[in-house]
PDB file of C-alpha atoms in Angstrom:
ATOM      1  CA  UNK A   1      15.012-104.758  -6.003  1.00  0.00           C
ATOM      2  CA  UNK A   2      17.322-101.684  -6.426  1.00  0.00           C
ATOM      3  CA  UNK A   3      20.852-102.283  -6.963  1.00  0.00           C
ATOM      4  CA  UNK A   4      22.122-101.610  -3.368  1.00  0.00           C
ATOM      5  CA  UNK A   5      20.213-105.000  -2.058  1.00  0.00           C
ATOM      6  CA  UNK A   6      21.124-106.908  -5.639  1.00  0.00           C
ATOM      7  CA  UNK A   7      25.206-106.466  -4.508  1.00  0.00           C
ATOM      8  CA  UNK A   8      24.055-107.539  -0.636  1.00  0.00           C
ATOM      9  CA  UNK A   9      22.900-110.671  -2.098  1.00  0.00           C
ATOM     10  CA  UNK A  10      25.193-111.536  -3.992  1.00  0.00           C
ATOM     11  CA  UNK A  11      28.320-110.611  -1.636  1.00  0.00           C
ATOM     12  CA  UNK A  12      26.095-113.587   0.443  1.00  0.00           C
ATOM     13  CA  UNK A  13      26.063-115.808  -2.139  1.00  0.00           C
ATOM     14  CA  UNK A  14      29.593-115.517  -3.083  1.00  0.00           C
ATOM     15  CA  UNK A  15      30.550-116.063   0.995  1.00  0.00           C
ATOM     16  CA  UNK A  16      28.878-119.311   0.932  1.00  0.00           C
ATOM     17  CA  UNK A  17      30.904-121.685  -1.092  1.00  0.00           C
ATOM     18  CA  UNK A  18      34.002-120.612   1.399  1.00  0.00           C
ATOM     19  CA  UNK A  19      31.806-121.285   4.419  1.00  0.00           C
ATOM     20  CA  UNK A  20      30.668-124.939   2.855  1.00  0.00           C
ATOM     21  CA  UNK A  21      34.836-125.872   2.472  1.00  0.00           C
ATOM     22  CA  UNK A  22      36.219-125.747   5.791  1.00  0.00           C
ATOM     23  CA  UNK A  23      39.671-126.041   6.918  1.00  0.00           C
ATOM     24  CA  UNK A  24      41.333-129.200   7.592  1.00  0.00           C
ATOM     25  CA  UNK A  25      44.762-128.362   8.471  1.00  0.00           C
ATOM     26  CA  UNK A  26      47.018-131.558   9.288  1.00  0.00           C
ATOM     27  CA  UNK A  27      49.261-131.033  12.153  1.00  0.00           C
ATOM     28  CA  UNK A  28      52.414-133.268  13.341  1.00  0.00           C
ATOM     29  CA  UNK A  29      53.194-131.602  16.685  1.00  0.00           C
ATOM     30  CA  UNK A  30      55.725-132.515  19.866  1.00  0.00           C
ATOM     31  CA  UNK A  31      53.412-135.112  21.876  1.00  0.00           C
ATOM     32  CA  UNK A  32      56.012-134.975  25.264  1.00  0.00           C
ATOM     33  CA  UNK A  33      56.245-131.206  25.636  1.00  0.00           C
ATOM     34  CA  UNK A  34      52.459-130.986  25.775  1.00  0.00           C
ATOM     35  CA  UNK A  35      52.839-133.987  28.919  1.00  0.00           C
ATOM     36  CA  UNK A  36      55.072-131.864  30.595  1.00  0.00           C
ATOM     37  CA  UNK A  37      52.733-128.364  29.606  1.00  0.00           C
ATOM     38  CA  UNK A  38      49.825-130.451  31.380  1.00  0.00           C
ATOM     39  CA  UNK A  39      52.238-132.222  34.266  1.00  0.00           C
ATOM     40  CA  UNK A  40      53.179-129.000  35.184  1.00  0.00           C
ATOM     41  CA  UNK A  41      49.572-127.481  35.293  1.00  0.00           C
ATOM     42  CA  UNK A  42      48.495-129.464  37.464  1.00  0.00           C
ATOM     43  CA  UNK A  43      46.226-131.193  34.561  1.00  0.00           C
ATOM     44  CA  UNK A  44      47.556-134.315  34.821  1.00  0.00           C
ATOM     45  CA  UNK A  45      48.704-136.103  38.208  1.00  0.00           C
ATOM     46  CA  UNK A  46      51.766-137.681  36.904  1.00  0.00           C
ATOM     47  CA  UNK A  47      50.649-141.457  38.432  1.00  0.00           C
ATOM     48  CA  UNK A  48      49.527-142.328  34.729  1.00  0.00           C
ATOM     49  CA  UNK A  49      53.056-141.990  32.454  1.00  0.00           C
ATOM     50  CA  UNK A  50      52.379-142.121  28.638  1.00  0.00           C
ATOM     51  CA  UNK A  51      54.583-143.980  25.846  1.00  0.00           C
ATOM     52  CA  UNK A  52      54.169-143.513  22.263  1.00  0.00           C
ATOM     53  CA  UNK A  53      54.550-146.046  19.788  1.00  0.00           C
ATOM     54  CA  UNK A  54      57.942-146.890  18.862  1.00  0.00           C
ATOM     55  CA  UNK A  55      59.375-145.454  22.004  1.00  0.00           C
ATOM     56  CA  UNK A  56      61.289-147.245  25.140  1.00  0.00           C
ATOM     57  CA  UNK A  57      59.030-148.040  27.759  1.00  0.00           C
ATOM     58  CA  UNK A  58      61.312-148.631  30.837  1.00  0.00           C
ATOM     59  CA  UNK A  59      61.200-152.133  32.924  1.00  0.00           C
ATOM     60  CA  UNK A  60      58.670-154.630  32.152  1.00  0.00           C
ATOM     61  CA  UNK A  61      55.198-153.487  30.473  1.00  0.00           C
ATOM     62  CA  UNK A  62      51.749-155.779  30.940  1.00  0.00           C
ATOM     63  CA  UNK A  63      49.097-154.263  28.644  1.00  0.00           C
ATOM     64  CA  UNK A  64      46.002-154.680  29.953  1.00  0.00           C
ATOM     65  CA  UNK A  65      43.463-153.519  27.574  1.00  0.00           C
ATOM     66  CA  UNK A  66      43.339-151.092  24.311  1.00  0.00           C
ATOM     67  CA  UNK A  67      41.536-147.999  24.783  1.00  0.00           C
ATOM     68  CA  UNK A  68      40.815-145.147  22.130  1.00  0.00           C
ATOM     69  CA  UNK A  69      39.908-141.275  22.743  1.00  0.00           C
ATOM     70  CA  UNK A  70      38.224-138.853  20.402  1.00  0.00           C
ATOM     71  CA  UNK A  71      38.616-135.336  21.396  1.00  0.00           C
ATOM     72  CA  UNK A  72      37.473-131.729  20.063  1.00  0.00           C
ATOM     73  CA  UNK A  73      37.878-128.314  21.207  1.00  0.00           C
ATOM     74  CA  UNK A  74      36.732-125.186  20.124  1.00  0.00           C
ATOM     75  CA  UNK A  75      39.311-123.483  18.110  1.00  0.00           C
ATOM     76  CA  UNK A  76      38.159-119.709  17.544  1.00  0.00           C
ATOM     77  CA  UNK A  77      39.892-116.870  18.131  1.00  0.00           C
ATOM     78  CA  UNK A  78      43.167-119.549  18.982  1.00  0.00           C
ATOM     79  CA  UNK A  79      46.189-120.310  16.982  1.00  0.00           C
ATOM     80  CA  UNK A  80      46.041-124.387  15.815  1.00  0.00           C
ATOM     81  CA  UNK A  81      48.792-125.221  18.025  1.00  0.00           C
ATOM     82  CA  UNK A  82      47.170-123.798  21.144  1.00  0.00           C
ATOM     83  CA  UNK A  83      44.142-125.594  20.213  1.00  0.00           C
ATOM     84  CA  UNK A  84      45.415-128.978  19.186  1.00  0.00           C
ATOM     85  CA  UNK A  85      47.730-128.440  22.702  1.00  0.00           C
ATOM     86  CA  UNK A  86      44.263-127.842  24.547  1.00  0.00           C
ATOM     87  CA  UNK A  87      42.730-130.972  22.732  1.00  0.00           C
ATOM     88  CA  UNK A  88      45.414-133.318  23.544  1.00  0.00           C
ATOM     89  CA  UNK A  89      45.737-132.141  27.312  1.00  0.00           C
ATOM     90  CA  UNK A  90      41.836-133.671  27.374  1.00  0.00           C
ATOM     91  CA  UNK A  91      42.675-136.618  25.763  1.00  0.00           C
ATOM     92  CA  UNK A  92      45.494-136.932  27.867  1.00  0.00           C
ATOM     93  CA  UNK A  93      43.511-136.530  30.847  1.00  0.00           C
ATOM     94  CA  UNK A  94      40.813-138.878  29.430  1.00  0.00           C
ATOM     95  CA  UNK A  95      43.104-142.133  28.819  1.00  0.00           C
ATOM     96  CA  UNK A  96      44.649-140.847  32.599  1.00  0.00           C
ATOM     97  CA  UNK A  97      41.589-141.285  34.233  1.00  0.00           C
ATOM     98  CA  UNK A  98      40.853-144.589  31.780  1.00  0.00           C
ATOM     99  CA  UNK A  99      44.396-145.816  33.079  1.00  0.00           C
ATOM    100  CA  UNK A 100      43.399-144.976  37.055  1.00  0.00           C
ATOM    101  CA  UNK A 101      40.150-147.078  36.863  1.00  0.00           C
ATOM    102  CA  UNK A 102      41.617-149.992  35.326  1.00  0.00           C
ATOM    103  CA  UNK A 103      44.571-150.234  37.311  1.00  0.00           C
ATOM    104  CA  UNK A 104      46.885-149.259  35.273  1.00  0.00           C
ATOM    105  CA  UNK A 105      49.599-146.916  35.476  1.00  0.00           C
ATOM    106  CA  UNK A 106      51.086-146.290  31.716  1.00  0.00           C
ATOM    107  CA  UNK A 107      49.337-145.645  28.655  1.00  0.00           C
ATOM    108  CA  UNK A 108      51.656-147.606  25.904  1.00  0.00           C
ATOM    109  CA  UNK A 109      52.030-148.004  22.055  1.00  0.00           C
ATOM    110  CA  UNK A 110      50.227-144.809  21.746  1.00  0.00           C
ATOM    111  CA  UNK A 111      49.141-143.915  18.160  1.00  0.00           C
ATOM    112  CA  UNK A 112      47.540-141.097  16.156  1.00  0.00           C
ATOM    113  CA  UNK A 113      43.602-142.637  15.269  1.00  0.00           C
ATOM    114  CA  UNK A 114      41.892-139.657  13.233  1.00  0.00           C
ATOM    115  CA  UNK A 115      39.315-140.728  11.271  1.00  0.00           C
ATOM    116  CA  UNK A 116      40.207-144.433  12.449  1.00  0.00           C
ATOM    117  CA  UNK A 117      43.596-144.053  10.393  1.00  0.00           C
ATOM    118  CA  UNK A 118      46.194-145.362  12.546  1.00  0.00           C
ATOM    119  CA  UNK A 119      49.648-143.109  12.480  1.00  0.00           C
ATOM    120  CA  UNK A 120      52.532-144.310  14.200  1.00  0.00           C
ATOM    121  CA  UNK A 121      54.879-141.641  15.644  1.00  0.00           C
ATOM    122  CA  UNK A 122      57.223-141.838  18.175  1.00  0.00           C
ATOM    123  CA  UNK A 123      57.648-138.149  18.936  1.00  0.00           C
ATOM    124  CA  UNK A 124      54.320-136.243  17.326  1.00  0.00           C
ATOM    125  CA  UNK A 125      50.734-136.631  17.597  1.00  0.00           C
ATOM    126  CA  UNK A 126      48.328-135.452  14.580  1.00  0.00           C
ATOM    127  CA  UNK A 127      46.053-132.519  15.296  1.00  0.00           C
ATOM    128  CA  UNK A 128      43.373-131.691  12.393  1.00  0.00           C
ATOM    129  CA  UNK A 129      42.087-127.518  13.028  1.00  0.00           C
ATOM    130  CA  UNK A 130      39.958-126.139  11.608  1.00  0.00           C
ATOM    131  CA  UNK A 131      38.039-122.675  11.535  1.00  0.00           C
ATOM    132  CA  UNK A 132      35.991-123.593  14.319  1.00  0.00           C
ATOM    133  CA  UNK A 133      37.283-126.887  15.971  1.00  0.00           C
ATOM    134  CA  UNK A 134      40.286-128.413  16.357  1.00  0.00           C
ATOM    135  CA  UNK A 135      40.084-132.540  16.829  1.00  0.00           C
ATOM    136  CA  UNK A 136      42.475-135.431  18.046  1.00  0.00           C
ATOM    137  CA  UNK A 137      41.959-138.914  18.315  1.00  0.00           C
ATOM    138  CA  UNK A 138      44.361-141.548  20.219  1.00  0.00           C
ATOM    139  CA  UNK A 139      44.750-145.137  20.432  1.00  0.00           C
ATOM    140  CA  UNK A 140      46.980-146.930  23.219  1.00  0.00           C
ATOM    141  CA  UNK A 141      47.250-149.539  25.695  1.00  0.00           C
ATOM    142  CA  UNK A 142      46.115-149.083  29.118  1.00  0.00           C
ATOM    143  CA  UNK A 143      49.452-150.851  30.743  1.00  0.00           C
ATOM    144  CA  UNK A 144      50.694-151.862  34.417  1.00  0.00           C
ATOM    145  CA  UNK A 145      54.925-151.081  34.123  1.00  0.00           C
ATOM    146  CA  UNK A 146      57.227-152.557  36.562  1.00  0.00           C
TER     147      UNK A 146
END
């Protein structure tokens, strides 16, 4: 092989380790000004209000069932926080719908589940990005609030 192709293949090789270690960033990001972002878009409906853990949910609350969402999005070519904002506004919509079928009009006791590790927040959800995908899981209460 003449030198030209020997530097080609090894510019390859030496690209492939970084390719093999993706990024994992951990985010801790404002959960309510996403609701609003998606209230106001006209992605969510409003009939389905959502409380995270730790926070005051007003008048009387009957939890009805848990529920648990796993979202992704594609992240390329968009900063983390626009995608992790993307990927909650479908989870958001997700335990919505979840809440409409069942009856239910609040989503309570809402916690961070990534990975099925339970993080308790009452003002930020976690977002994990990456390169290529950003990801964010949920766990809550479908709820009936008087």
């Amino acid at each position: 092989m003449q030198l030209k192709h020997w530097s080609f293949v090894l510019a390859i090789l030496a690209a492939v380790p970084g390719l093999s270690q993706a990024r994992d960033t951990k985010l801790m990001l404002d959960f309510h000004t996403v609701v609003v972002d998606a209230t106001e878009e006209g992605r969510l409906d409003g009939s389905v209000k959502f409380y995270l853990a730790g926070e005051k949910v007003p008048g009387k609350s009957s939890p009805l069932t848990e529920v648990v969402t796993n979202k992704k999005t594609n992240a390329f070519n968009k900063s983390d926080q626009e995608a992790c904002s993307w990927v909650l506004k479908s989870a958001l919509i997700e335990l919505q719908e979840s809440a409409k079928q069942a009856g239910a009009n609040a989503v309570v006791d809402i916690s961070s589940f990534y990975k099925r590790n339970e993080m308790r927040d009452s003002k930020n959800y976690e977002c994990h990005a990456g390169a290529f995908v950003a990801g964010v899981a949920l766990k809550g209460k479908l709820a009936k609030v008087k």
